[in-house]
Short mmCIF file of N, CA and C in Angstrom, two decimals:
data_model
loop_
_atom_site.label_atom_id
_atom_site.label_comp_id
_atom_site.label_asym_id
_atom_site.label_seq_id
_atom_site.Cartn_x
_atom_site.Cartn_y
_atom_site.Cartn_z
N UNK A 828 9.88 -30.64 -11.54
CA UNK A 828 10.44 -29.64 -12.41
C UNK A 828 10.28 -28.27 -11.76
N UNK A 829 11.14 -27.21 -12.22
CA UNK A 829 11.07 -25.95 -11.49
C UNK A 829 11.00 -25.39 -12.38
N UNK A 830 9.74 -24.47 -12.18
CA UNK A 830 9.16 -23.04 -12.66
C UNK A 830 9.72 -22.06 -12.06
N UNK A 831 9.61 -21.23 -12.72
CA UNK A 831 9.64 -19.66 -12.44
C UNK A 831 8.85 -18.79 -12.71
N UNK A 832 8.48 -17.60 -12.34
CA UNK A 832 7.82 -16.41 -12.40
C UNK A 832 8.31 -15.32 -12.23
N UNK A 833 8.30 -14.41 -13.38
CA UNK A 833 9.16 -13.07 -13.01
C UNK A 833 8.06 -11.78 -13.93
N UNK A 834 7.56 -10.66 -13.31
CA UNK A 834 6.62 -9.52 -13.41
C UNK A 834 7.63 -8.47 -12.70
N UNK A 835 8.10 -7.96 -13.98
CA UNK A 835 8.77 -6.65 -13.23
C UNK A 835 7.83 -5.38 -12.69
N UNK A 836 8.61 -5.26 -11.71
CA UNK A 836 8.17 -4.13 -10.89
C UNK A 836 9.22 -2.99 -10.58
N UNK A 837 8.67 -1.45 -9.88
CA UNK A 837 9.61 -0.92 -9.77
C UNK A 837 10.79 -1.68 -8.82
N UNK A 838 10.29 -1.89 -7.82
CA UNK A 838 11.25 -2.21 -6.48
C UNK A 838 11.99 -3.63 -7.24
N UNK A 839 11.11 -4.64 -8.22
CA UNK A 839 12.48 -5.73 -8.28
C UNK A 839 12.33 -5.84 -9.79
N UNK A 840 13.46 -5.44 -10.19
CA UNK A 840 14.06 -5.32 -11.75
C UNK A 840 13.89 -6.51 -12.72
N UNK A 841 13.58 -6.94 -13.89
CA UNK A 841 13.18 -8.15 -14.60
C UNK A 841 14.70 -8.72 -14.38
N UNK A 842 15.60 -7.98 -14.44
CA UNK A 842 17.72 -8.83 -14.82
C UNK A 842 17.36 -9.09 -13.35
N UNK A 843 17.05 -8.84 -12.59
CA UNK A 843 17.01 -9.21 -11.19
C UNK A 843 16.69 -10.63 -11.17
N UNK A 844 15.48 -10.61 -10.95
CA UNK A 844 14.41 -11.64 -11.13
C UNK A 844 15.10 -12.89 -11.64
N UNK A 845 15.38 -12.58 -13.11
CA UNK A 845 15.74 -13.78 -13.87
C UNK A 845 17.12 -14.22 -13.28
N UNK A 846 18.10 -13.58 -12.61
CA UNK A 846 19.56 -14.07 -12.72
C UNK A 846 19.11 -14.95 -10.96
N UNK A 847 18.25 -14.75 -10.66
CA UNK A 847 18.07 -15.40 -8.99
C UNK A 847 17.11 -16.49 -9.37
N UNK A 848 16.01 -16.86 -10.19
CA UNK A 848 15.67 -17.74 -10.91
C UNK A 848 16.78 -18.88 -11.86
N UNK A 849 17.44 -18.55 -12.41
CA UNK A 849 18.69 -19.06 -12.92
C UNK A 849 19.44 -19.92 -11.35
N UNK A 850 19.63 -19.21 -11.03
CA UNK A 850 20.34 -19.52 -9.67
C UNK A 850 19.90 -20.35 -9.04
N UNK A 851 18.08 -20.49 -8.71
CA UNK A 851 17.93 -21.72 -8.27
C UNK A 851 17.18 -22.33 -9.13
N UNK A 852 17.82 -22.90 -10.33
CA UNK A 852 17.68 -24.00 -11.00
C UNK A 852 16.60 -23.81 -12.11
N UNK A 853 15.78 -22.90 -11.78
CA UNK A 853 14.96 -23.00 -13.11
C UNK A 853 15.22 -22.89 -14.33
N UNK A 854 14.44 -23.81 -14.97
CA UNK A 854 14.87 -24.29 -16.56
C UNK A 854 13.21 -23.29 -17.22
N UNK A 855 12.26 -23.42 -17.04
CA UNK A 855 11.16 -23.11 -17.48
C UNK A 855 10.72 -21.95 -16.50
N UNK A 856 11.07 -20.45 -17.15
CA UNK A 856 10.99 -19.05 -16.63
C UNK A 856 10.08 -18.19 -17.57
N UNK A 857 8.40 -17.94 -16.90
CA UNK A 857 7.63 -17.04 -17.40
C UNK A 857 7.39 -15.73 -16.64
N UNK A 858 7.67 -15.42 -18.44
CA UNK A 858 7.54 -13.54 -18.04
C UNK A 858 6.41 -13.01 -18.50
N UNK A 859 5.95 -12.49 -17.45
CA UNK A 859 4.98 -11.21 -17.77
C UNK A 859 5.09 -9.99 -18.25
N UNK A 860 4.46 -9.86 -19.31
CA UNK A 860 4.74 -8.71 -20.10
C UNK A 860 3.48 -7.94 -19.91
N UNK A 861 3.93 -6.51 -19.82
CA UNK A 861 2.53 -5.68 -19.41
C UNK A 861 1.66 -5.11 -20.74
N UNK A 862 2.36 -5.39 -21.98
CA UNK A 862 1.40 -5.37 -23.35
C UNK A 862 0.27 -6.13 -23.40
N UNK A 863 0.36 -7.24 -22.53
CA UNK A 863 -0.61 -8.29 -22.22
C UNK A 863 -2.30 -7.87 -22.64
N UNK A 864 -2.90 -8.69 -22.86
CA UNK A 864 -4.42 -8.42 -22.90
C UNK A 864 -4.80 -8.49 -21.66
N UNK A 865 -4.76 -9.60 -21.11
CA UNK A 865 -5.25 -10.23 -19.95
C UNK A 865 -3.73 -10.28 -18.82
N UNK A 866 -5.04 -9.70 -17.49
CA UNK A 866 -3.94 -9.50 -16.63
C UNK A 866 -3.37 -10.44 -15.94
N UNK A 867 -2.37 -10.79 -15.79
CA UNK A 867 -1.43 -12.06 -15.14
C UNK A 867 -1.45 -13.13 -16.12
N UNK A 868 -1.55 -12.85 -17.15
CA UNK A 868 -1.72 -13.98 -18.74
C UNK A 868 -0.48 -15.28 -18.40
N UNK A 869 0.57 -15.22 -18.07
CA UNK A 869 1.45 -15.58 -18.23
C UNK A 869 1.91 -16.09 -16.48
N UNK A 870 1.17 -15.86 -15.57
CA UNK A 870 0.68 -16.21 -14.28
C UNK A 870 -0.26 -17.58 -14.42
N UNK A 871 -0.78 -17.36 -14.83
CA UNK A 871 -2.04 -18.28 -15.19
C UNK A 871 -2.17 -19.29 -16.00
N UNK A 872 -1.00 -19.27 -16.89
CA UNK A 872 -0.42 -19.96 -17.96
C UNK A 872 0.37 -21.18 -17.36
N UNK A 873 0.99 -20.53 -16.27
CA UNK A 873 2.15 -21.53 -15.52
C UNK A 873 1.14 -22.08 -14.16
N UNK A 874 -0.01 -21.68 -13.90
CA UNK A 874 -0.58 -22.15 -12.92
C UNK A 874 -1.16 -23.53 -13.39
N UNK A 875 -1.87 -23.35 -14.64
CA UNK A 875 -2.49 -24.29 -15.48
C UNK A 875 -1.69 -25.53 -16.31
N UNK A 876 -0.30 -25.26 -15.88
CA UNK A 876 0.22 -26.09 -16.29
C UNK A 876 1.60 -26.82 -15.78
N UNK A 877 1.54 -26.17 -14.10
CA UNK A 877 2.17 -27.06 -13.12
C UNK A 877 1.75 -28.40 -13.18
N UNK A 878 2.55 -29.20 -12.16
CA UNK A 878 1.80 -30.85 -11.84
C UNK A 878 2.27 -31.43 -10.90
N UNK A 879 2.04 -32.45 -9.87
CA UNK A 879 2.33 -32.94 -8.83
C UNK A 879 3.79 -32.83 -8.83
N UNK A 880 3.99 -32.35 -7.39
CA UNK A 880 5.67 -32.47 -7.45
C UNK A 880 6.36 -31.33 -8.06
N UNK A 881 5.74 -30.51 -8.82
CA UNK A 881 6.49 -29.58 -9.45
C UNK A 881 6.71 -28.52 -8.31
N UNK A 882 7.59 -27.46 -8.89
CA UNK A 882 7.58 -26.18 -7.59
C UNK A 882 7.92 -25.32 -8.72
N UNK A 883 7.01 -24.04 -8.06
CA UNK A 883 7.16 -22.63 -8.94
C UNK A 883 7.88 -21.46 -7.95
N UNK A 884 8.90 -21.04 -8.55
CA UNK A 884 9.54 -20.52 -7.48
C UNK A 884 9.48 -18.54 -8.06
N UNK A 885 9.08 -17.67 -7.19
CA UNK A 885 8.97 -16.46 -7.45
C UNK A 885 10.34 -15.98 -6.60
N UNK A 886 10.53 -14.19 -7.21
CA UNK A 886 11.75 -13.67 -6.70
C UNK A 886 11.46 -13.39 -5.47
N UNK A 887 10.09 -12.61 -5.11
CA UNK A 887 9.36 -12.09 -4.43
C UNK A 887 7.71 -12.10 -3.76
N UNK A 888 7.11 -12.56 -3.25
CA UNK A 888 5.81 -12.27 -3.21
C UNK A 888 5.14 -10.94 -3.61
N UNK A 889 5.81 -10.09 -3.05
CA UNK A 889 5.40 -9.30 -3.82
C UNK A 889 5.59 -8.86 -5.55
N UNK A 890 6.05 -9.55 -6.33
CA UNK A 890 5.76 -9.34 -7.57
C UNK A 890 4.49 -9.98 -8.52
N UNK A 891 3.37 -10.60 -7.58
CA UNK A 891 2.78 -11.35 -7.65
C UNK A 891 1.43 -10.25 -8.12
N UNK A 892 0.87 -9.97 -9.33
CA UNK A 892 0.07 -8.80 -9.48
C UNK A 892 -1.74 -9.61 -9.64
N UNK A 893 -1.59 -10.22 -8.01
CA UNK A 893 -2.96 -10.70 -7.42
C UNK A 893 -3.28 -9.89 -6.22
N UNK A 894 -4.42 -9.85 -5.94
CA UNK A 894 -4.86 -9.37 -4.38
C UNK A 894 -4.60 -10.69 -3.85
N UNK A 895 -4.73 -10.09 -2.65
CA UNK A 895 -4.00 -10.69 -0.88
C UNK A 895 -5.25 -12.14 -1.35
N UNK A 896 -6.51 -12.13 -1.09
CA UNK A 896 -7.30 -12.93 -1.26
C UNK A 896 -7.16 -14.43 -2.71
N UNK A 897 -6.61 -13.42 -3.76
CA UNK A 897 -6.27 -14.40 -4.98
C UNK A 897 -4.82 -15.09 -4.39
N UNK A 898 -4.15 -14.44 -3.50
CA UNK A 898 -3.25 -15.36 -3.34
C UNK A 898 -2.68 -16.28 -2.72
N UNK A 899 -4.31 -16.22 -1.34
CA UNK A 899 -3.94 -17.02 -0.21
C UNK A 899 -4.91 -18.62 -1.29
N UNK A 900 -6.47 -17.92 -2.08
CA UNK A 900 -6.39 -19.21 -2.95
C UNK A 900 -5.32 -19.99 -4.00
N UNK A 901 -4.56 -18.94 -4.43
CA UNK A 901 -3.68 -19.75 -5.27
C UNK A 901 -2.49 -20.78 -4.19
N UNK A 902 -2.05 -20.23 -2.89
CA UNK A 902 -1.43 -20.61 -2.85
C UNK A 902 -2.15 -22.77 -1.95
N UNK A 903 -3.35 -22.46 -1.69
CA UNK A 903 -3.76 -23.81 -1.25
C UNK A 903 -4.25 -24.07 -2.06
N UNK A 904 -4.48 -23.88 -3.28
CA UNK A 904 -4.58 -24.66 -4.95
C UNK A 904 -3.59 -25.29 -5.15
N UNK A 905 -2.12 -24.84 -5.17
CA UNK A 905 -1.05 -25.51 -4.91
C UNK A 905 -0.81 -26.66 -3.91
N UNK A 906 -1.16 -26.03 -2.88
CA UNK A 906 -0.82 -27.01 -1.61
C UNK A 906 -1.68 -28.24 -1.93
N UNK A 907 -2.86 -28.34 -2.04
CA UNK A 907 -4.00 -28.89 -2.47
C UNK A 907 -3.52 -29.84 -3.51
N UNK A 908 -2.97 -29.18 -4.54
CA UNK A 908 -2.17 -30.23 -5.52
C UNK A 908 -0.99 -30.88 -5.37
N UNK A 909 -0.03 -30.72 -4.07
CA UNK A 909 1.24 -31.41 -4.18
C UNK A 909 1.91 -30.36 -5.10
N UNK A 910 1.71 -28.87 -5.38
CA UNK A 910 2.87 -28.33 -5.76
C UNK A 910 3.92 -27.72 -5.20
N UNK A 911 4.67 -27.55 -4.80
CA UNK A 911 5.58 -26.62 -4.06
C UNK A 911 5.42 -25.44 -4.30
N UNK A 912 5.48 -24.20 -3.84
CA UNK A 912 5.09 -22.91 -4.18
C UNK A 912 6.48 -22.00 -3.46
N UNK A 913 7.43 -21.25 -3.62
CA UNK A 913 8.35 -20.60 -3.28
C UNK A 913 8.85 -19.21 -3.57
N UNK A 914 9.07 -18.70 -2.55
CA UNK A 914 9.90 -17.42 -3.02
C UNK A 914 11.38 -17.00 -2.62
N UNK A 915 11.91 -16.55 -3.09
CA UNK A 915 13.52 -16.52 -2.96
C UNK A 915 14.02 -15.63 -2.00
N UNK A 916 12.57 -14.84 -1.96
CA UNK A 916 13.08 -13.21 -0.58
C UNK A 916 12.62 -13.84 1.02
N UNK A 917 11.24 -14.28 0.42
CA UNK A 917 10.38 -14.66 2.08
C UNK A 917 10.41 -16.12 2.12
N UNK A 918 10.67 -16.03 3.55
CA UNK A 918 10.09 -17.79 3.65
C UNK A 918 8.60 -17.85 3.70
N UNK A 919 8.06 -19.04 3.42
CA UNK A 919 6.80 -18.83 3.34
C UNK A 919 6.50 -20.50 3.98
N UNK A 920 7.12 -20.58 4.97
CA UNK A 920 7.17 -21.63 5.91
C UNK A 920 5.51 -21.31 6.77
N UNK A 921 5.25 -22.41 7.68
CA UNK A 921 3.69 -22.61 8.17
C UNK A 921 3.54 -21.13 9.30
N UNK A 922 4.20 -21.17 10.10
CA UNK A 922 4.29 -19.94 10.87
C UNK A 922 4.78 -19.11 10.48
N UNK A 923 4.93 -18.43 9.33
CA UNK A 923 5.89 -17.24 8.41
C UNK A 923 4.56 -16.74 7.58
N UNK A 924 3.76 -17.59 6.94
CA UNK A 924 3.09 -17.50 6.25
C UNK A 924 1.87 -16.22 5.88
N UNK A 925 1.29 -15.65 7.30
CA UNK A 925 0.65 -15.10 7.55
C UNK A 925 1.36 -13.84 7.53
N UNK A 926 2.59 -13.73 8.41
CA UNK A 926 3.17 -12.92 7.98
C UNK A 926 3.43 -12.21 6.91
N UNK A 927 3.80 -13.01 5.96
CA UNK A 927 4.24 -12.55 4.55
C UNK A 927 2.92 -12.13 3.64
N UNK A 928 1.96 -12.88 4.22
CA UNK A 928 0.34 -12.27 3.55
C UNK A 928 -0.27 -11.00 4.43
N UNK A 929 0.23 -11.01 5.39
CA UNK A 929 -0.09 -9.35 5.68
C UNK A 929 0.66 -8.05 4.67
N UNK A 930 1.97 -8.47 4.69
CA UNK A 930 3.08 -7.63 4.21
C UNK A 930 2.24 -7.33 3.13
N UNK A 931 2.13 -8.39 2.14
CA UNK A 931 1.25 -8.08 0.67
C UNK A 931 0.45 -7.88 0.72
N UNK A 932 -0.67 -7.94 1.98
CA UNK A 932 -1.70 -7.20 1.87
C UNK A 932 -1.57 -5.13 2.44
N UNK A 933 -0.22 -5.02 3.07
CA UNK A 933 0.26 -3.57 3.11
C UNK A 933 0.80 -2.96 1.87
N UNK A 934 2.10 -4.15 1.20
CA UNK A 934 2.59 -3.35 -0.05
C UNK A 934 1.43 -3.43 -1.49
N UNK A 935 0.16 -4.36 -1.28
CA UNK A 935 -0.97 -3.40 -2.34
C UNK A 935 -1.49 -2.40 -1.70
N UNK A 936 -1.41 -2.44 -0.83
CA UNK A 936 -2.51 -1.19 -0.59
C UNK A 936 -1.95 0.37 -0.83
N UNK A 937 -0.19 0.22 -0.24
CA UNK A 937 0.47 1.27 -0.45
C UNK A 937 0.26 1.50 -1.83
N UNK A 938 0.63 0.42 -3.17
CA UNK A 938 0.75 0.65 -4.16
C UNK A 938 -0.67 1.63 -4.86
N UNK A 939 -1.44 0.98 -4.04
CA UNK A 939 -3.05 1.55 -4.88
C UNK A 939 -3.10 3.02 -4.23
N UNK A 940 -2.89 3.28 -3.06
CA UNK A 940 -2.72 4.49 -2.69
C UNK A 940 -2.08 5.44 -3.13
N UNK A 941 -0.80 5.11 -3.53
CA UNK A 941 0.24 5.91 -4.40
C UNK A 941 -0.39 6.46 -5.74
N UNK A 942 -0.81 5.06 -6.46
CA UNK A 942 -1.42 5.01 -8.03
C UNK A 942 -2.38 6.16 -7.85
N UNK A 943 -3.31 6.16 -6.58
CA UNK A 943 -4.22 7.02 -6.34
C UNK A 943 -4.22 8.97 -6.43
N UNK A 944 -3.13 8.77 -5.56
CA UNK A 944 -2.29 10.26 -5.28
C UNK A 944 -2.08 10.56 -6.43
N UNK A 945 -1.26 9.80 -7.47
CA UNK A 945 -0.33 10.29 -8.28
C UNK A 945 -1.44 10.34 -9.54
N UNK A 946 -2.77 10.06 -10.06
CA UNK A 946 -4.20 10.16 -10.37
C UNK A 946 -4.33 11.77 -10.27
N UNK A 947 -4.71 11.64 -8.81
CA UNK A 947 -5.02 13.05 -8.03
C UNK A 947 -4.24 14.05 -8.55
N UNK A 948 -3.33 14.22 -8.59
CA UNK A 948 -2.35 14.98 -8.88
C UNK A 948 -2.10 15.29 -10.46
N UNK A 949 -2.10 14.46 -11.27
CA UNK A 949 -2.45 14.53 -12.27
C UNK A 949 -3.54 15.35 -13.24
N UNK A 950 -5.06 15.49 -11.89
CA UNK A 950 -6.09 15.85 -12.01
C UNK A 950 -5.56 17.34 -11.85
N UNK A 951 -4.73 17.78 -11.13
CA UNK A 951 -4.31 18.83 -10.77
C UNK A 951 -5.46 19.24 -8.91
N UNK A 952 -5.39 17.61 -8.11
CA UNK A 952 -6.15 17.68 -6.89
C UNK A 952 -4.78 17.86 -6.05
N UNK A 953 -5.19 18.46 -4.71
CA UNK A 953 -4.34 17.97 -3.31
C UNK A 953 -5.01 17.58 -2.59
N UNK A 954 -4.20 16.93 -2.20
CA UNK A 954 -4.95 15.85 -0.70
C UNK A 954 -4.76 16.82 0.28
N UNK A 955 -5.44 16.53 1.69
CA UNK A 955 -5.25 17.09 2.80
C UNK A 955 -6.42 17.91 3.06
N UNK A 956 -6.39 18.33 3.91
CA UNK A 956 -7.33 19.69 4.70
C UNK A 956 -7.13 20.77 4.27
N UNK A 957 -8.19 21.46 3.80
CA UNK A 957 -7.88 23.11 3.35
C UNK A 957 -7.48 23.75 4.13
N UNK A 958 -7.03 24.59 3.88
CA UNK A 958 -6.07 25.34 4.72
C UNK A 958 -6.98 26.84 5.50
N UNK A 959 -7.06 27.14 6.69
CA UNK A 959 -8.01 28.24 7.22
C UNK A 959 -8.88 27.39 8.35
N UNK A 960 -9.96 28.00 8.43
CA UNK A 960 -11.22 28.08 9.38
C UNK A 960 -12.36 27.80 8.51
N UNK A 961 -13.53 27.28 9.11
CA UNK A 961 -14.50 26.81 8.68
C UNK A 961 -15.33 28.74 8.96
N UNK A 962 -16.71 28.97 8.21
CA UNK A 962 -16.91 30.27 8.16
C UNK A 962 -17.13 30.84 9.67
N UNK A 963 -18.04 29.52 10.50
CA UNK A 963 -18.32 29.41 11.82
C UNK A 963 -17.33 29.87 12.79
N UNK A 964 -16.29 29.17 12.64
CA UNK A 964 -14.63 29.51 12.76
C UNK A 964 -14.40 30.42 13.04
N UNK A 965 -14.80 31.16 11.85
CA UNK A 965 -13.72 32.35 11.46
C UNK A 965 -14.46 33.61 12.23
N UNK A 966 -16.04 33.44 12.60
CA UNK A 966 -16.27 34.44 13.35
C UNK A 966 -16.11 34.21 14.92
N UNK A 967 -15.93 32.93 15.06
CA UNK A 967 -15.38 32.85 16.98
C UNK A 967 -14.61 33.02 16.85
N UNK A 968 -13.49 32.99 15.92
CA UNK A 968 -11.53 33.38 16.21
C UNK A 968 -12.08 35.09 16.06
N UNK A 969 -12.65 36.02 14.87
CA UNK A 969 -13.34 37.11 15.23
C UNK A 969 -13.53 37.66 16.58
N UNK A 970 -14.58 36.93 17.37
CA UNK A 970 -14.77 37.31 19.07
C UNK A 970 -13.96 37.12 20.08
N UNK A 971 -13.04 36.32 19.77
CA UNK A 971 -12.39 35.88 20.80
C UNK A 971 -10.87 36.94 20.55
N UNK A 972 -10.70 37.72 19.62
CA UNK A 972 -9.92 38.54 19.58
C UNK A 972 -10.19 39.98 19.86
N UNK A 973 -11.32 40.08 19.80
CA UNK A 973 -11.54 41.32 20.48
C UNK A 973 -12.16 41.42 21.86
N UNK A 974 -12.33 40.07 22.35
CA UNK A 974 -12.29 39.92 23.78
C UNK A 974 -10.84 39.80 24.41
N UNK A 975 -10.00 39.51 23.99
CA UNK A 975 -8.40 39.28 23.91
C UNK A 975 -8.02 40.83 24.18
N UNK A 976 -8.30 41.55 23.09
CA UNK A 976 -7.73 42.70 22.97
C UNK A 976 -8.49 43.55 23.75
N UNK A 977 -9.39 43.66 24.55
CA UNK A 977 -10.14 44.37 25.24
C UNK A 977 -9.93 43.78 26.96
N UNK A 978 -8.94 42.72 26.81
CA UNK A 978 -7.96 42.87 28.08
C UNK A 978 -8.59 41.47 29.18
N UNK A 979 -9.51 40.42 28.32
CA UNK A 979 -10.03 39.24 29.17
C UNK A 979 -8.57 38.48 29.07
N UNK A 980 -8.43 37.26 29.90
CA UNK A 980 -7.81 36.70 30.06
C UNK A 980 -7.92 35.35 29.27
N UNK A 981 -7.01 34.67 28.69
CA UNK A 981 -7.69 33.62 28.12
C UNK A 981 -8.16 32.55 28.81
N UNK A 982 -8.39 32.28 30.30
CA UNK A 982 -9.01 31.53 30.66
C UNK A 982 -10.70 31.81 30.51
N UNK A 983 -10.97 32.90 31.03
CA UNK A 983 -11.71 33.57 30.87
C UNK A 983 -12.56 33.39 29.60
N UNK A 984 -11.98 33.50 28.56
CA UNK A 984 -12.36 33.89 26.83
C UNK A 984 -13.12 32.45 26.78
N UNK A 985 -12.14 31.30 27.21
CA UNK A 985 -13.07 30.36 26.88
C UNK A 985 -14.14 29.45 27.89
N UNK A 986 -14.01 30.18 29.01
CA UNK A 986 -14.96 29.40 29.91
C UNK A 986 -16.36 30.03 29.05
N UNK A 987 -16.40 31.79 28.94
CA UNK A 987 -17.59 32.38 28.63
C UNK A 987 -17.76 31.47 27.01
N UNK A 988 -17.01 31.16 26.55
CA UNK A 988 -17.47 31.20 25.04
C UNK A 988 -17.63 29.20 24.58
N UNK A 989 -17.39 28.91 26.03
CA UNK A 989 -17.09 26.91 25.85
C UNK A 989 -16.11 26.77 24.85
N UNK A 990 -15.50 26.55 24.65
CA UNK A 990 -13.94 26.53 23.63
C UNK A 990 -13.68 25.52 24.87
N UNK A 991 -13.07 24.10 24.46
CA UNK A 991 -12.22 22.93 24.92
C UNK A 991 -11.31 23.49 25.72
N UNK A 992 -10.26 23.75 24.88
CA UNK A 992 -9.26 23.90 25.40
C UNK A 992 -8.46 25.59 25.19
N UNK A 993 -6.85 26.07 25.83
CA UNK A 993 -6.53 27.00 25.12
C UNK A 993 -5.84 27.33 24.10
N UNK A 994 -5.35 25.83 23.52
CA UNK A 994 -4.68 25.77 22.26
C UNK A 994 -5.93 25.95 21.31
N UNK A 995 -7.37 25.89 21.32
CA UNK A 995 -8.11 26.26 20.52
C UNK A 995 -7.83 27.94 20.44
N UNK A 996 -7.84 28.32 21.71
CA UNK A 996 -7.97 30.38 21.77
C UNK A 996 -6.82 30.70 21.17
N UNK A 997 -5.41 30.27 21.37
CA UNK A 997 -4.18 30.20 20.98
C UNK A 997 -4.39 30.69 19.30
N UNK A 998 -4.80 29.49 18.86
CA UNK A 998 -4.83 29.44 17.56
C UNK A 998 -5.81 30.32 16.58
N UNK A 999 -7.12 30.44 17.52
CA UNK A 999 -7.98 31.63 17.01
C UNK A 999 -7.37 33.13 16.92
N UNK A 1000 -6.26 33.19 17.67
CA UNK A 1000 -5.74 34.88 17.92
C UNK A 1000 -4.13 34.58 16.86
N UNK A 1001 -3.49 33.57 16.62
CA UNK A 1001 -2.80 33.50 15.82
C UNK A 1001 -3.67 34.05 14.46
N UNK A 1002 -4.68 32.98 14.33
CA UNK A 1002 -5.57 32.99 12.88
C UNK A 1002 -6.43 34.71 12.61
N UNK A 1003 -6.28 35.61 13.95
CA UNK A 1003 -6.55 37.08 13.70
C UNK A 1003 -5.51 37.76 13.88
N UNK A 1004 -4.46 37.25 13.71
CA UNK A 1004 -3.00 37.69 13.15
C UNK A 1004 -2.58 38.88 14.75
N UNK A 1005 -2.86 37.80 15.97
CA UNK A 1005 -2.65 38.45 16.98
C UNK A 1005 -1.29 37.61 17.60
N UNK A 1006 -0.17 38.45 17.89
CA UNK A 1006 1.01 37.55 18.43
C UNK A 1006 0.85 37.46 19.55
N UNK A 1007 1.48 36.29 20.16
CA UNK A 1007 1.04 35.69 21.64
C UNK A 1007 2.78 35.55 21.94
#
């Protein structure tokens, strides 16, 4: 018998889902609803009540709202049982396989990252590096501009002062609002 599974997401639409489920043959199509108590209620429902021979066919792997780890066990729980396990986007053939469990282990992570940002942001945070010089900074870009302007050379500026490189001096005489 053929199952289905459909958890809308942004990227794949529930009319999606169901009309490509329809398509290949499924008669018995569970939906996840996010009013749910329990998460994947309706995941878990159809796991518990597959049976030899059966196949559960998803739109996507990724609509699957398990970590990478819950789903490499679910999917040799299956195998393990003689169920067929399928998705309609990826093959999930013996050498494909890994593949397609990396992917889902990139598109959660993006997702949690996003969820994260968009948290942050909410908080009224920004991500990134503050913007300026550290205080330390701000008094060597200080010296190194009035060694600048008192006519050293910038090779010079930073042999005496150890500075790496001269895109460091560069940037110290930009940051004392000196044009180069």
């Amino acid at each position: 018998m053929f199952f289905g599974y459909i958890n809308e997401t942004i990227d794949f639409p529930q009319e999606t889902q169901y009309n490509s489920l329809i398509q290949a043959s499924c008669k018995n199509i569970y939906i996840e609803i996010k009013e749910g108590k329990i998460k994947s209620e309706e995941l878990y429902k159809l796991l518990c009540l597959v049976k030899k021979n059966d196949s559960i066919i998803i739109y996507s792997i990724f609509i699957l709202p398990v970590t990478t780890l819950e789903l490499i066990r679910i999917i040799d729980d299956l195998y393990l049982k003689n169920i067929k396990f399928e998705s309609l986007k990826e093959s999930l053939g013996d050498g494909e396989l890994f593949t397609v469990l990396a992917a889902h282990l990139r598109y959660t992570r993006k997702k949690r990252i996003t969820k994260g940002l968009e948290a942050a942001k909410a908080r009224g945070r920004k991500g990134g590096r503050k913007p300026g010089l550290s205080p330390e900074a701000r008094k060597t870009a200080e010296l190194v501009a009035k060694l600048y302007n008192s006519g050293e050379s910038v090779e010079d500026i930073r042999k005496s002062l150890a500075i790496g490189s001269k895109v460091t001096i560069y940037r110290y005489l930009r940051f004392a609002g000196i044009d180069i």
